[in-house]
Amino acid sequence: MPYYRAVGEIPHKRHTQFRRPDGALYSEELMGVEGFSSESALLYHVGLPTAIVDSAEWEPPGPISGAVANRPLKPRHFLTHKLDGAGLDAVTGRHLLLGNGDVRLSYVAATEASPLYRNAIGDECVYVESGSGVVETSFGALAVGQGDYVVLPTSTIHRWVPAAGSGEPLRLFVIEATGHIGPPKRYLSAKGQFLESSPYCERDLRGPSEPLLAEGADVEVLVRHRAGGTKLTYAHHPFDVVGWDGCLYPYAFNIADFEPITGRVHQPPPVHQTFEGPNFVICSFVPRKVDYNPLSIPVPYNHHNVDSDEVLFYTGGNYEARRGSGIGQGSISLHPSGLTHGPQPGAAERSIGAEFFDELAVMVDTFRPLEIGEGGVASEDPGYAWTWSGRHSGA
Ligand SMILES: [Fe+2]
């Protein structure tokens, strides 16, 4: 995280005596990345954050990375809403769509509160397609809703609680990194402030504002870690932090607060970049005025990013460039390295003269090839690859 935040009660000086009302010491915990050499937070627990009473095997959903190679090579289309089911929660109900050794992309329509969960492999960036709820964490709670990106630092203990009584599931597109997710470095000054040229800034980020305290003993936490999954039982409830400060904490950013950068001719996807992670980027395509050169063609040119697999999650508006492809709300397209992709036939001509695109999409570009998980296999639209030609030799 790029800037400092303090919540609740903390001692004036770090690593000094800080006492509970009963006179005992609070337990100080440093949570930091890159081995004490980068962002960190200091949390003050009522109990010992080290006290566990049991450790048992737990099978996390999906393999560590992907599952099936994209062979034979094809562009793919996944209809995520086909994965809806009863009684799913935002952690154990995830369906793995795509993954590789760097990042996993999953989808879940959650209706139930999740167990307490810690992802010890990397940060998670969870995009809320629709619905609302609360993410409870040891740093405090975040109210979340449609269009929010929720960034959860590695190993943050948390749980997802969909809003009760709405009847609508909390639809989540989950991006799990192997490492850390944050704003692109080019958006930040050397000291970490968002630059004027960045499409968003500190004011657009929402962090926890007060401590979240819960009572309880022998509390289970599901942990996803480099060797698999484990169910740890903590002696005290991990939500026992009376205060914390630092530059590492969960936060939310709403896609509606992303200010698009536009131009006289078509602007390349890096202007839409929102976050970066190890070997992948996350971009936001938001409603915007489009290219205003008198001869401009507002839809993208055909392109082949030879070093990337490109994933697009269609999450609102209409998709003029994709008319005729079957793409709609909740669709995910995969355009892998090895193939050129672009608008559907006729879309370039139709777009001339357009002044505004009402589209909303989240893009993940990975630098290593993506494999297809069980959720991808189960939700694939098999005809998508042939929609540019209108035919298939085997059909
Ligand atoms: Fe593309």
XYZ file of C-alpha atoms and ligand atoms in Angstrom:
396
model
C 0.000 0.000 0.000
C 1.313 3.430 -0.821
C 0.290 5.458 2.215
C 0.179 5.408 5.970
C -2.932 4.676 8.004
C -3.611 4.299 11.738
C -6.757 2.745 13.206
C -7.805 2.289 16.826
C -5.494 2.512 19.810
C -1.715 2.244 19.380
C 1.196 3.206 21.654
C 3.040 6.426 20.979
C 6.269 4.604 20.185
C 6.548 1.276 18.380
C 7.870 -1.785 20.216
C 7.230 -0.266 23.647
C 4.970 -1.297 26.528
C 1.275 -1.028 25.658
C -1.062 -2.421 28.307
C -4.585 -3.753 28.389
C -7.055 -2.403 30.966
C -6.200 -5.423 33.181
C -2.526 -4.421 33.193
C -1.234 -7.207 30.917
C 0.657 -6.359 27.745
C -1.036 -6.294 24.363
C 0.738 -8.621 21.897
C 2.440 -6.668 19.143
C 2.601 -8.309 15.707
C 4.497 -7.026 12.695
C 3.060 -8.076 9.347
C 5.476 -7.150 6.601
C 6.414 -8.021 3.044
C 9.786 -8.660 1.460
C 11.536 -9.611 4.678
C 11.353 -6.386 6.721
C 12.431 -4.401 3.637
C 9.105 -3.068 2.359
C 5.600 -2.136 3.544
C 4.448 -3.412 6.916
C 1.848 -2.925 9.626
C 2.044 -3.229 13.415
C -1.020 -4.811 14.998
C -1.847 -4.905 18.722
C -3.674 -8.075 19.779
C -5.509 -8.741 23.023
C -4.270 -12.367 22.904
C -1.221 -14.090 21.489
C -1.443 -14.304 17.671
C 0.898 -17.302 17.857
C -1.333 -19.488 20.035
C -2.714 -22.416 18.033
C -4.276 -25.543 19.496
C -4.705 -27.724 16.395
C -3.564 -28.179 12.795
C -5.399 -30.444 10.352
C -5.432 -31.183 6.627
C -7.775 -29.062 4.481
C -8.299 -29.492 0.749
C -8.561 -26.023 -0.844
C -10.705 -25.660 -4.004
C -8.850 -26.292 -7.249
C -5.198 -27.101 -7.868
C -2.448 -24.635 -6.982
C -2.293 -23.342 -10.561
C -4.279 -24.310 -13.664
C -5.416 -27.750 -14.703
C -5.684 -28.382 -18.457
C -3.463 -26.775 -21.087
C -5.205 -24.602 -23.710
C -4.779 -27.271 -26.422
C -5.592 -27.213 -29.237
C -4.961 -23.476 -29.048
C -8.209 -21.485 -29.280
C -9.718 -18.254 -28.022
C -12.147 -19.239 -25.282
C -15.358 -17.885 -23.822
C -16.620 -18.826 -20.370
C -20.153 -18.128 -19.151
C -19.474 -17.646 -15.455
C -23.127 -17.480 -14.422
C -23.424 -21.146 -15.425
C -21.374 -21.863 -12.304
C -24.070 -20.595 -9.919
C -25.052 -23.077 -7.246
C -26.836 -23.209 -3.939
C -25.124 -22.522 -0.631
C -21.745 -21.357 -1.934
C -19.384 -19.174 0.074
C -16.711 -16.824 -1.261
C -13.789 -19.050 -0.251
C -14.671 -22.737 -0.519
C -17.212 -22.170 -3.335
C -14.689 -20.769 -5.827
C -14.568 -22.310 -9.292
C -11.134 -22.122 -10.892
C -11.485 -20.753 -14.417
C -7.882 -20.153 -15.403
C -4.515 -20.355 -13.743
C -0.770 -20.651 -14.037
C 2.168 -20.592 -11.635
C 1.704 -16.832 -11.100
C -2.022 -16.232 -10.812
C -5.362 -18.024 -10.443
C -8.661 -16.605 -11.701
C -11.833 -17.948 -10.085
C -15.515 -17.103 -9.949
C -18.128 -17.588 -7.266
C -21.702 -16.416 -6.671
C -21.699 -16.474 -2.856
C -24.805 -16.558 -0.714
C -23.303 -17.816 2.567
C -20.728 -16.343 4.955
C -17.301 -17.857 4.331
C -15.129 -19.523 6.938
C -12.223 -17.497 8.300
C -9.528 -17.700 5.653
C -5.875 -16.823 5.108
C -4.151 -16.980 1.732
C -0.478 -17.374 2.599
C 0.612 -17.700 -1.044
C -0.096 -14.156 -2.204
C -2.368 -11.150 -2.287
C -5.925 -11.477 -3.516
C -7.730 -8.876 -5.605
C -11.441 -9.669 -5.629
C -13.731 -7.805 -8.029
C -17.407 -7.532 -7.039
C -19.561 -7.998 -10.142
C -22.789 -7.454 -8.186
C -24.311 -7.806 -4.737
C -23.031 -6.373 -1.487
C -21.607 -7.486 1.818
C -18.810 -7.043 4.309
C -15.255 -8.325 4.351
C -14.269 -8.777 7.971
C -10.522 -8.773 8.625
C -8.170 -8.543 11.570
C -7.564 -4.917 10.457
C -11.281 -4.072 10.605
C -14.250 -4.437 8.274
C -14.784 -3.186 4.726
C -18.295 -2.712 3.339
C -18.158 -3.785 -0.302
C -20.506 -3.594 -3.257
C -20.830 -3.635 -7.005
C -17.725 -2.487 -8.853
C -15.334 -2.753 -5.916
C -11.875 -4.187 -6.230
C -10.984 -5.543 -2.780
C -7.250 -6.026 -2.247
C -6.339 -8.381 0.590
C -2.647 -8.569 1.515
C -1.019 -11.985 1.800
C -1.940 -13.833 4.995
C -4.631 -11.388 6.133
C -7.169 -13.421 8.120
C -10.612 -12.533 6.819
C -14.059 -13.753 5.921
C -16.680 -12.719 3.370
C -20.222 -12.064 4.588
C -22.844 -11.449 1.864
C -25.597 -8.966 2.785
C -28.510 -10.793 4.368
C -31.963 -10.715 2.868
C -31.123 -9.147 -0.490
C -31.813 -12.399 -2.330
C -28.919 -11.521 -4.626
C -25.667 -13.450 -4.461
C -22.361 -11.684 -4.017
C -20.815 -12.295 -7.448
C -17.024 -12.304 -7.234
C -14.219 -12.549 -9.784
C -11.216 -13.609 -7.724
C -7.628 -12.884 -8.745
C -5.141 -14.752 -6.557
C -1.499 -13.735 -6.965
C 1.696 -15.498 -6.061
C 3.167 -12.368 -4.493
C 1.887 -8.832 -4.084
C -0.713 -6.725 -5.918
C -0.607 -2.932 -5.945
C -0.824 0.178 -8.085
C 1.606 0.286 -11.025
C 4.921 1.794 -9.952
C 4.678 4.393 -12.732
C 1.610 5.890 -10.978
C 3.618 6.613 -7.816
C 6.270 9.099 -6.763
C 9.543 7.765 -5.363
C 8.009 8.171 -1.890
C 4.764 6.463 -2.795
C 2.258 9.259 -3.487
C -0.043 8.879 -6.481
C 1.109 11.202 -9.286
C -1.143 13.683 -11.101
C -0.950 11.439 -14.175
C -2.441 8.460 -12.311
C -6.097 7.641 -13.120
C -6.877 7.342 -9.404
C -5.365 8.449 -6.109
C -5.391 8.028 -2.331
C -8.842 9.633 -1.965
C -10.347 6.801 -4.014
C -9.089 4.013 -1.714
C -11.147 2.851 1.270
C -9.405 1.155 4.182
C -10.794 -0.113 7.502
C -11.728 2.801 9.752
C -12.108 1.146 13.160
C -11.019 -2.059 14.901
C -13.144 -5.197 14.611
C -13.201 -7.156 17.852
C -14.750 -10.605 18.264
C -14.835 -12.964 21.213
C -14.142 -16.666 20.918
C -11.873 -19.562 21.737
C -10.684 -22.462 19.556
C -11.464 -20.648 16.295
C -10.801 -22.371 12.962
C -8.992 -20.602 10.111
C -8.532 -22.190 6.675
C -5.044 -21.512 5.349
C -4.006 -21.847 1.717
C -0.235 -22.159 1.638
C 2.567 -23.200 -0.649
C 2.258 -26.869 0.273
C -1.562 -27.046 -0.013
C -4.214 -26.395 2.622
C -4.399 -26.596 6.421
C -7.104 -25.918 8.974
C -5.526 -24.140 11.944
C -7.374 -23.764 15.235
C -6.449 -20.626 17.141
C -6.712 -20.435 20.912
C -8.259 -16.938 20.674
C -10.384 -15.316 17.995
C -7.960 -13.657 15.526
C -10.185 -10.562 15.401
C -8.729 -9.208 18.649
C -6.734 -6.237 17.314
C -7.392 -3.019 19.249
C -5.293 -0.903 16.922
C -2.787 -0.988 14.095
C -0.795 1.320 11.896
C 1.344 1.110 8.799
C 1.219 0.946 5.031
C 0.042 -2.657 4.618
C -3.688 -3.293 4.996
C -6.760 -4.411 3.046
C -8.536 -1.784 1.003
C -11.243 -1.320 -1.606
C -11.265 0.733 -4.787
C -14.399 1.163 -6.871
C -14.061 0.890 -10.631
C -16.390 3.923 -10.981
C -13.586 6.002 -9.419
C -11.185 5.080 -12.223
C -10.810 8.189 -14.407
C -10.282 7.008 -17.987
C -7.509 8.430 -20.141
C -8.745 9.047 -23.702
C -7.279 10.498 -26.886
C -7.858 11.590 -30.475
C -7.039 8.069 -31.652
C -7.340 4.696 -29.931
C -5.394 4.506 -26.663
C -3.569 1.240 -25.851
C -4.642 -0.923 -22.893
C -1.856 0.278 -20.528
C -3.833 3.549 -20.066
C -6.488 1.390 -18.392
C -4.060 -0.280 -15.981
C -5.265 -0.351 -12.391
C -3.003 -2.800 -10.546
C 0.048 -4.924 -11.152
C 1.127 -8.252 -9.703
C 3.994 -10.649 -10.342
C 3.811 -11.531 -14.049
C 0.346 -10.047 -14.617
C -1.537 -6.746 -14.806
C -5.139 -5.754 -14.041
C -6.885 -3.098 -16.164
C -10.288 -1.382 -15.972
C -12.286 -0.537 -19.102
C -14.854 1.994 -17.940
C -17.588 4.055 -19.645
C -15.803 6.851 -21.494
C -15.775 9.313 -24.350
C -14.019 7.751 -27.291
C -11.523 8.810 -29.929
C -12.215 12.217 -31.461
C -9.924 12.419 -34.477
C -12.387 13.035 -37.385
C -11.179 9.831 -39.050
C -10.808 7.727 -35.892
C -12.110 4.166 -35.535
C -13.240 3.884 -31.894
C -13.143 0.083 -31.509
C -9.712 -1.514 -31.055
C -7.546 -2.600 -33.967
C -6.811 -6.299 -34.292
C -3.907 -7.055 -32.041
C -1.542 -9.791 -31.030
C 0.227 -9.270 -27.733
C 2.836 -11.884 -28.419
C 3.955 -12.162 -24.787
C 0.550 -12.243 -23.048
C -2.582 -14.245 -22.496
C -5.452 -11.741 -22.251
C -8.490 -12.332 -20.049
C -11.465 -9.980 -20.141
C -14.328 -10.123 -17.651
C -17.398 -8.323 -19.016
C -19.114 -6.771 -16.042
C -21.448 -4.030 -17.279
C -22.669 -1.897 -20.174
C -22.800 -3.186 -23.711
C -20.017 -4.548 -25.842
C -20.312 -3.012 -29.270
C -17.058 -4.488 -30.507
C -18.182 -7.980 -29.469
C -21.695 -7.939 -30.975
C -22.288 -11.348 -32.568
C -19.791 -13.171 -30.346
C -22.175 -14.361 -27.633
C -20.356 -12.183 -25.065
C -22.657 -10.757 -22.374
C -22.835 -9.875 -18.692
C -20.584 -12.217 -16.687
C -18.710 -13.485 -19.737
C -14.986 -14.076 -19.635
C -12.938 -14.241 -22.805
C -9.453 -15.683 -23.083
C -7.353 -14.519 -26.020
C -4.053 -16.345 -25.689
C -0.634 -15.669 -27.107
C -0.308 -17.370 -30.490
C -3.501 -15.876 -31.937
C -4.492 -12.433 -33.202
C -7.763 -11.127 -31.785
C -9.974 -8.142 -32.398
C -13.529 -6.854 -32.875
C -16.212 -8.992 -34.480
C -16.827 -8.597 -38.241
C -18.420 -5.239 -39.075
C -17.725 -3.687 -35.672
C -15.010 -1.283 -36.935
C -17.326 0.246 -39.564
C -20.271 0.384 -37.146
C -18.228 2.205 -34.504
C -17.288 5.182 -36.715
C -18.924 8.324 -35.382
C -19.502 6.896 -31.885
C -18.716 9.408 -29.155
C -19.194 7.284 -26.051
C -18.699 3.633 -25.082
C -20.852 2.345 -22.272
C -18.661 -0.620 -21.402
C -17.335 -1.972 -18.140
C -14.772 -4.739 -18.082
C -11.867 -5.998 -15.997
C -8.843 -7.267 -17.873
C -6.074 -9.522 -16.598
C -3.050 -9.942 -18.862
C -0.665 -12.694 -17.833
C 2.861 -13.129 -19.102
C 2.839 -16.911 -18.807
C 0.260 -19.143 -20.509
C -2.964 -19.849 -18.676
C -4.347 -23.326 -18.170
C -8.061 -24.037 -17.861
C -9.544 -25.061 -14.516
C -12.669 -27.078 -13.735
C -14.826 -23.925 -13.728
C -13.553 -23.023 -17.187
C -14.244 -26.494 -18.554
C -17.750 -26.479 -17.040
C -18.733 -23.029 -18.344
C -17.164 -22.891 -21.807
C -19.116 -21.722 -24.857
C -17.702 -24.128 -27.471
C -18.642 -22.030 -30.519
C -16.777 -18.847 -29.603
C -13.565 -19.530 -31.541
C -15.413 -19.553 -34.865
C -17.433 -16.348 -34.442
C -15.081 -14.186 -36.543
C -15.281 -16.515 -39.568
C -18.843 -17.678 -39.035
C -17.908 -21.294 -39.697
C -15.953 -24.248 -38.359
C -14.528 -26.998 -40.521
C -15.741 -29.630 -38.079
C -19.273 -28.196 -37.750
Fe -7.137 -7.470 -26.571
